[in-house]
mmCIF file of N, CA and C in Angstrom:
data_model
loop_
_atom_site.group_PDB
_atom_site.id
_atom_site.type_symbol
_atom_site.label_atom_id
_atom_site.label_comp_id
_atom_site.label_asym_id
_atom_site.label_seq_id
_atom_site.Cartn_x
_atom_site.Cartn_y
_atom_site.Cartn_z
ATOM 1 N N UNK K 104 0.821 -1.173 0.000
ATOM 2 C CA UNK K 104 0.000 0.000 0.000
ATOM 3 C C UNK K 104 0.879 1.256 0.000
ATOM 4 N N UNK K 105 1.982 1.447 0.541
ATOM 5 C CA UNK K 105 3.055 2.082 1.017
ATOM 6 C C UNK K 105 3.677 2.827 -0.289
ATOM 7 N N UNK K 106 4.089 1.829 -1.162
ATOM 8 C CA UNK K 106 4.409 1.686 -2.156
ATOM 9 C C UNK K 106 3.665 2.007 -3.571
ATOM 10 N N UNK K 107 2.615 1.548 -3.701
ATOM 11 C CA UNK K 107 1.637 2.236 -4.626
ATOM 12 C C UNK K 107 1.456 3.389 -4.235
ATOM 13 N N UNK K 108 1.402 3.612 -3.086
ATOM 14 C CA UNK K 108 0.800 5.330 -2.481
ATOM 15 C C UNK K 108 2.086 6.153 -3.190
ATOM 16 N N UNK K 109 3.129 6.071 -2.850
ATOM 17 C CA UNK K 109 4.204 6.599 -3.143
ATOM 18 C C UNK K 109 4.168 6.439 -5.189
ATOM 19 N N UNK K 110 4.078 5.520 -5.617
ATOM 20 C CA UNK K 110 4.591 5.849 -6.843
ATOM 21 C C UNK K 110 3.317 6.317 -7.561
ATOM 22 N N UNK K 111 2.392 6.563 -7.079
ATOM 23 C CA UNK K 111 0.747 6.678 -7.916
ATOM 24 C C UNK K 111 0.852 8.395 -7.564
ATOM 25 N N UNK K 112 1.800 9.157 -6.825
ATOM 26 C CA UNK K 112 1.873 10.728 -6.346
ATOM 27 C C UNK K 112 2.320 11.485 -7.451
ATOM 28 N N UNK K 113 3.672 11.333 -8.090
ATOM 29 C CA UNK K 113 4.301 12.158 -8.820
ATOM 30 C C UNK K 113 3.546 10.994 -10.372
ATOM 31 N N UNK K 114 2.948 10.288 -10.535
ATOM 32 C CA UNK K 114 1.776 9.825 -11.601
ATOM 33 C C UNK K 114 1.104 10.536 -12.031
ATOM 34 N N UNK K 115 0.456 10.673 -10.725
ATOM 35 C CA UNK K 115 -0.860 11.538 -10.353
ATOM 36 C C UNK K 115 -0.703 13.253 -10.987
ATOM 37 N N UNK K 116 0.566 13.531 -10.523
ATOM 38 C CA UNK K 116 1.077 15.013 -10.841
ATOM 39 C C UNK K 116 0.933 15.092 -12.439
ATOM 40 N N UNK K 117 1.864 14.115 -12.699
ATOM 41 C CA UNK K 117 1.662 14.347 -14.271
ATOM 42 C C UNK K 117 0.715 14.081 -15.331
ATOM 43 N N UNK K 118 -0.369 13.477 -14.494
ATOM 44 C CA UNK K 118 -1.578 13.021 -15.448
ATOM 45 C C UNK K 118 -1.952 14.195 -14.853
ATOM 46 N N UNK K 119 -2.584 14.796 -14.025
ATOM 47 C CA UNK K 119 -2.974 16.437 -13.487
ATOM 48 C C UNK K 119 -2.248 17.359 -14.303
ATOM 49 N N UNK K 120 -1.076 17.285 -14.741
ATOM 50 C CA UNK K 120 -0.471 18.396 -15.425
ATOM 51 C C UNK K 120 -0.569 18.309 -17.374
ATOM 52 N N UNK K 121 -0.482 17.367 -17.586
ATOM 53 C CA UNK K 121 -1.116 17.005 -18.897
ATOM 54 C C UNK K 121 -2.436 16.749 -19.116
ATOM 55 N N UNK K 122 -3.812 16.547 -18.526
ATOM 56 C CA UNK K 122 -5.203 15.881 -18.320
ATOM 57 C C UNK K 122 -5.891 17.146 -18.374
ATOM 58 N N UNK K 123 -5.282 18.478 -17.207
ATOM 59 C CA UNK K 123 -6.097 19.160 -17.281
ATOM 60 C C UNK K 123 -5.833 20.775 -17.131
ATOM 61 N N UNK K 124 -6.782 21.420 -17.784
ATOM 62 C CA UNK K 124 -6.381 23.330 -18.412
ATOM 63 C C UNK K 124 -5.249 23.766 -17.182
ATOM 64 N N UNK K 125 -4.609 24.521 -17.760
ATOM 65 C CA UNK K 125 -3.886 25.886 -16.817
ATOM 66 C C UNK K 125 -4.879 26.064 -15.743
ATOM 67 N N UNK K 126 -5.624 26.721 -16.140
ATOM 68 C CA UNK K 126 -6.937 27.293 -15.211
ATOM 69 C C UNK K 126 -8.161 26.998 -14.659
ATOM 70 N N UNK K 127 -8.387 25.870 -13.790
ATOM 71 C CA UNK K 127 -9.709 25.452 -13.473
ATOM 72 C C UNK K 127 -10.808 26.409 -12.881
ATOM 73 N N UNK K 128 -11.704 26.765 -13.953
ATOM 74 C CA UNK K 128 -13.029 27.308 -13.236
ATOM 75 C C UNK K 128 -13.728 26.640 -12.745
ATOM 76 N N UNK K 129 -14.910 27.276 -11.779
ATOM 77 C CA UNK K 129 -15.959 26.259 -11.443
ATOM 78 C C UNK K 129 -16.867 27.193 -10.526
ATOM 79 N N UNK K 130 -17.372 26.780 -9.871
ATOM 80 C CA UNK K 130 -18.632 27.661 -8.953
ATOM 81 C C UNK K 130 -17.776 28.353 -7.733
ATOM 82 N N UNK K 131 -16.855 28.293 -7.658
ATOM 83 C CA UNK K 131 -15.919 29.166 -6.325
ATOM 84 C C UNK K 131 -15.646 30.774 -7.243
ATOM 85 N N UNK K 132 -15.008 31.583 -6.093
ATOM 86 C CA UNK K 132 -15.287 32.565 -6.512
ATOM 87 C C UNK K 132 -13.434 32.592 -7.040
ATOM 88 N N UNK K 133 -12.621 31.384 -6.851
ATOM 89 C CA UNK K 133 -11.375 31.166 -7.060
ATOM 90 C C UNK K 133 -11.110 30.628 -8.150
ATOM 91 N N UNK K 134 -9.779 30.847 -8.999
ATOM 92 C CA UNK K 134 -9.562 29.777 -10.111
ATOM 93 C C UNK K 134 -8.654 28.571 -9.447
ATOM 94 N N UNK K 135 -8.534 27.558 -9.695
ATOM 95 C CA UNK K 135 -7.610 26.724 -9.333
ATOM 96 C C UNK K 135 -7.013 26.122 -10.307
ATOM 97 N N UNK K 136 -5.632 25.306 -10.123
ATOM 98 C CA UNK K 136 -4.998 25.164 -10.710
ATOM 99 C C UNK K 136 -5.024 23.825 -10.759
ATOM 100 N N UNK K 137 -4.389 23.002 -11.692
ATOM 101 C CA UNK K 137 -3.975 21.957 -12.143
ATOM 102 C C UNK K 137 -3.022 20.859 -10.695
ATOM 103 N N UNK K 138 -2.373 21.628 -9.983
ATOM 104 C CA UNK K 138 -1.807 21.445 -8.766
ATOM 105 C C UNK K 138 -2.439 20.997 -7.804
ATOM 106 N N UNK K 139 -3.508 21.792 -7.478
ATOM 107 C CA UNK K 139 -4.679 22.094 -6.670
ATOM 108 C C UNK K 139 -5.472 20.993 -6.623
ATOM 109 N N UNK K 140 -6.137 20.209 -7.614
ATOM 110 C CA UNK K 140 -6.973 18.942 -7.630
ATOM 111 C C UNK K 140 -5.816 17.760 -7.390
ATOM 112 N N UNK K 141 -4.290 17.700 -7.766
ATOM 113 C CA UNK K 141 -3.326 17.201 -7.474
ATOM 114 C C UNK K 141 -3.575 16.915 -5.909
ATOM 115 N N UNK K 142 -3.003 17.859 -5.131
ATOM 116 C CA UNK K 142 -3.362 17.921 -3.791
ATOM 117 C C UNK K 142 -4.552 17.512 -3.025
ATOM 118 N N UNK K 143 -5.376 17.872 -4.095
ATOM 119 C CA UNK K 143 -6.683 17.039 -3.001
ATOM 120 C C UNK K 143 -7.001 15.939 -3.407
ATOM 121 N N UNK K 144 -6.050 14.545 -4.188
ATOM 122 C CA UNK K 144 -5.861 13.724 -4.811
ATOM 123 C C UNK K 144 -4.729 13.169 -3.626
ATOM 124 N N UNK K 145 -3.676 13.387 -3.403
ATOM 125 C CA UNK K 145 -2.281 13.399 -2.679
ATOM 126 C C UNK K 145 -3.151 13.158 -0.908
ATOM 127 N N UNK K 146 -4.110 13.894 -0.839
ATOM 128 C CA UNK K 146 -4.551 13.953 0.672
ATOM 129 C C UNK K 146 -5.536 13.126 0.918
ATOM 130 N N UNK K 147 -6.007 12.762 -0.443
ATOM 131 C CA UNK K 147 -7.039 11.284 0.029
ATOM 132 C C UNK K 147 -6.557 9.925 -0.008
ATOM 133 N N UNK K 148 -5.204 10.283 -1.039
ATOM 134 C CA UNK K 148 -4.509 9.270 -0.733
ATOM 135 C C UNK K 148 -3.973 8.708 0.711
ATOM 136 N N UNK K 149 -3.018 9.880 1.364
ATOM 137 C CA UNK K 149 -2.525 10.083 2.253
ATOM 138 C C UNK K 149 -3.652 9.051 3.677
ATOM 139 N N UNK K 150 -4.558 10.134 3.434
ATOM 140 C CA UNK K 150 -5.745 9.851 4.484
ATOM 141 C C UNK K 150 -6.331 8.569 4.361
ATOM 142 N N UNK K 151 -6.053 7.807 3.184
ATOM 143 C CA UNK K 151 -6.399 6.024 3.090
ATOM 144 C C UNK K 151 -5.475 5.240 3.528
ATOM 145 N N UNK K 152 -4.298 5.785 3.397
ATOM 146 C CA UNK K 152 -3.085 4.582 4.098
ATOM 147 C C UNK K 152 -3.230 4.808 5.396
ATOM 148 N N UNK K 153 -3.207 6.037 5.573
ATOM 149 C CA UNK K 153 -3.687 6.074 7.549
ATOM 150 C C UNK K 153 -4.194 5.525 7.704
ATOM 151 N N UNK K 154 -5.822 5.581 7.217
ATOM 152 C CA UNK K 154 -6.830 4.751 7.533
ATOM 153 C C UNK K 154 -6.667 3.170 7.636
ATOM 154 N N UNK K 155 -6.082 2.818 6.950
ATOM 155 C CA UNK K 155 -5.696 1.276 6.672
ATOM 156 C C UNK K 155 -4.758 0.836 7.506
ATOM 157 N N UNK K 156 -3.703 1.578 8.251
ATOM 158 C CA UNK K 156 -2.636 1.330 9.267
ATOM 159 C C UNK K 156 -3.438 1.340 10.200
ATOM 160 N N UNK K 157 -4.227 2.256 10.664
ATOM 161 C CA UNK K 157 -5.539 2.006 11.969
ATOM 162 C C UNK K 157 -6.116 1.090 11.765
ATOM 163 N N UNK K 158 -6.800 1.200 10.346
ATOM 164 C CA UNK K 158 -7.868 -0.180 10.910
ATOM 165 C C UNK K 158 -6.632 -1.421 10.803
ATOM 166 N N UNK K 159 -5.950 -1.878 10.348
ATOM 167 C CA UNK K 159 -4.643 -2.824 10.316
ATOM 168 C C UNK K 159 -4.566 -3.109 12.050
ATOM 169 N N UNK K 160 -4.310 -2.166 12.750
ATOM 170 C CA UNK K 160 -3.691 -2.282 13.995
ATOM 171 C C UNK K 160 -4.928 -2.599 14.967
ATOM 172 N N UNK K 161 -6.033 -2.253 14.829
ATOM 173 C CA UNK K 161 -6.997 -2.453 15.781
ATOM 174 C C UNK K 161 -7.933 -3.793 15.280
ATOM 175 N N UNK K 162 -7.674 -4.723 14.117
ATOM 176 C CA UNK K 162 -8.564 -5.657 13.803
ATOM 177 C C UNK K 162 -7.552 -6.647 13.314
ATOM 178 N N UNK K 163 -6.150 -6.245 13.569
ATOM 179 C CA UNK K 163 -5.232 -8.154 12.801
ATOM 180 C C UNK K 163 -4.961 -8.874 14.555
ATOM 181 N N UNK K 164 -4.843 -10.068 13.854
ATOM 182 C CA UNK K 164 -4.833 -10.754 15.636
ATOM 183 C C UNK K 164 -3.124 -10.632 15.733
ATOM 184 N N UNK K 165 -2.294 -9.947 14.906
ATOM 185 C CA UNK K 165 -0.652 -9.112 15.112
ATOM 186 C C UNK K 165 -0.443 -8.863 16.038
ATOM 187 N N UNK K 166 -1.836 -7.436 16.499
ATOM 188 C CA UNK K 166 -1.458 -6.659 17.468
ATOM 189 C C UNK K 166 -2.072 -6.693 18.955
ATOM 190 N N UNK K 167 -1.756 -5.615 19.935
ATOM 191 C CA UNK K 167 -1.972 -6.137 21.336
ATOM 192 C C UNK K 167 -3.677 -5.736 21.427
ATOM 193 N N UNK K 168 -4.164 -5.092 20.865
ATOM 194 C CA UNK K 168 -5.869 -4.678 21.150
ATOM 195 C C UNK K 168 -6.845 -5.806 20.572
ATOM 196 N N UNK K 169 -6.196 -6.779 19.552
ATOM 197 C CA UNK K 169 -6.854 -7.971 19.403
ATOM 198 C C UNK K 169 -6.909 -9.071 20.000
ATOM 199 N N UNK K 170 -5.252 -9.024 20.632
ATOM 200 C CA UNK K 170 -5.124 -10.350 21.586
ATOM 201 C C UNK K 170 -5.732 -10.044 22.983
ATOM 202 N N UNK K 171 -6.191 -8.727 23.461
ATOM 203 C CA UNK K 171 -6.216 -8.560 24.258
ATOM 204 C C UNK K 171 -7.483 -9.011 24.861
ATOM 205 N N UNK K 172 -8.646 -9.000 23.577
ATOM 206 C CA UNK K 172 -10.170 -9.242 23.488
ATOM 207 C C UNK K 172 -9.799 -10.865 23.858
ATOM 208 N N UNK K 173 -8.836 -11.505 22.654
ATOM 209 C CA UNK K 173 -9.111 -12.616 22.279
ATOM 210 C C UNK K 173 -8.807 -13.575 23.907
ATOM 211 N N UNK K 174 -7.875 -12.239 24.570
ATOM 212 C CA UNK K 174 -7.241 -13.476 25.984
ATOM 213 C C UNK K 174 -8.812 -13.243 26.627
ATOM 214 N N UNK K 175 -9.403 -11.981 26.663
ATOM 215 C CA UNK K 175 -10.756 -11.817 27.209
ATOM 216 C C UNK K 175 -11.698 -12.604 27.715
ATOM 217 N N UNK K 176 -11.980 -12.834 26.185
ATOM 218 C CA UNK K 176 -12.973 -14.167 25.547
ATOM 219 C C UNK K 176 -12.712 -15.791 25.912
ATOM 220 N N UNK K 177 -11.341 -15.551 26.667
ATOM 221 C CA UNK K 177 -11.464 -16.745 27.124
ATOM 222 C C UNK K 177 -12.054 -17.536 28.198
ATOM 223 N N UNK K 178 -12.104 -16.554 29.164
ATOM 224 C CA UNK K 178 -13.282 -16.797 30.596
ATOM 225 C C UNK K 178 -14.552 -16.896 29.913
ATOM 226 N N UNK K 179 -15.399 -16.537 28.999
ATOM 227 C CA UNK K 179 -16.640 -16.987 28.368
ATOM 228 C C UNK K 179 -17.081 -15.707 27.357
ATOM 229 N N UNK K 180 -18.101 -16.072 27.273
ATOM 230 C CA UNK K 180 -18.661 -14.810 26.463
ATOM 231 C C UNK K 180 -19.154 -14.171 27.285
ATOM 232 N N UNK K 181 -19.416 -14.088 27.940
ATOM 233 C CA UNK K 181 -20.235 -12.623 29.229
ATOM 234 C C UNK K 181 -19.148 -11.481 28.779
ATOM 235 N N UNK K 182 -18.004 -12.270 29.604
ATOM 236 C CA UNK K 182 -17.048 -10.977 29.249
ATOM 237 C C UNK K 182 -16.677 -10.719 28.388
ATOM 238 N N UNK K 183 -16.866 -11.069 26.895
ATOM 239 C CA UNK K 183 -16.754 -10.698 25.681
ATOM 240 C C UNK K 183 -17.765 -9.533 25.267
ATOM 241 N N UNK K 184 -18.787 -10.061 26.148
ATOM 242 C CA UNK K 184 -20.173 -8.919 25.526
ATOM 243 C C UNK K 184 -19.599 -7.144 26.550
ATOM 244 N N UNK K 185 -19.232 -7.745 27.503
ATOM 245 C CA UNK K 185 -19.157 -6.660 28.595
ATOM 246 C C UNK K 185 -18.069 -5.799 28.395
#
C-alpha cells in the first residue's frame, strides 16, 4: 500500500499536469490550478493509508488490542459482551 501510495503521487502530478487546463473554473469565486486537484488527490490518498494502518492495527490478531479481546474471551462470552 506504502508503495503504490508513493509511486501513484508524482503519476498523479503528471496526469494532473497534462489531463487538465492551466486554469480550473468552477462555482468558487477562485480559479484553481492543475496542482490544486493534485493535492486534493495526494490527501485522500494520504488519508487512506492512515486509515488502513488504523484499521490494520486495531482488527489483525498481530497486534496487542486484538489479543487482548481474544485473551478476554477466554473466561466466556459474558465478558466478551461486557
Amino acid at each position: 500500500m506504502i508503495l503504490s501510495t508513493i509511486f501513484l503521487i508524482p503519476t498523479l502530478y503528471l496526469a494532473a499536469y497534462l489531463a487538465l487546463p492551466d486554469v480550473i473554473t468552477g462555482l468558487s469565486a477562485f480559479d484553481r490550478s492543475p496542482v490544486d486537484a493534485w493535492l486534493c488527490t495526494v490527501t485522500g490518498l494520504v488519508s487512506g493509508v492512515l486509515i488502513g494502518f488504523v484499521t490494520e492495527y486495531y482488527t489483525s490478531h498481530s497486534y496487542t488490542p486484538v489479543r487482548k479481546v481474544v485473551a478476554t474471551c477466554e473466561t466466556g462470552a459474558a465478558t466478551n459482551v461486557i
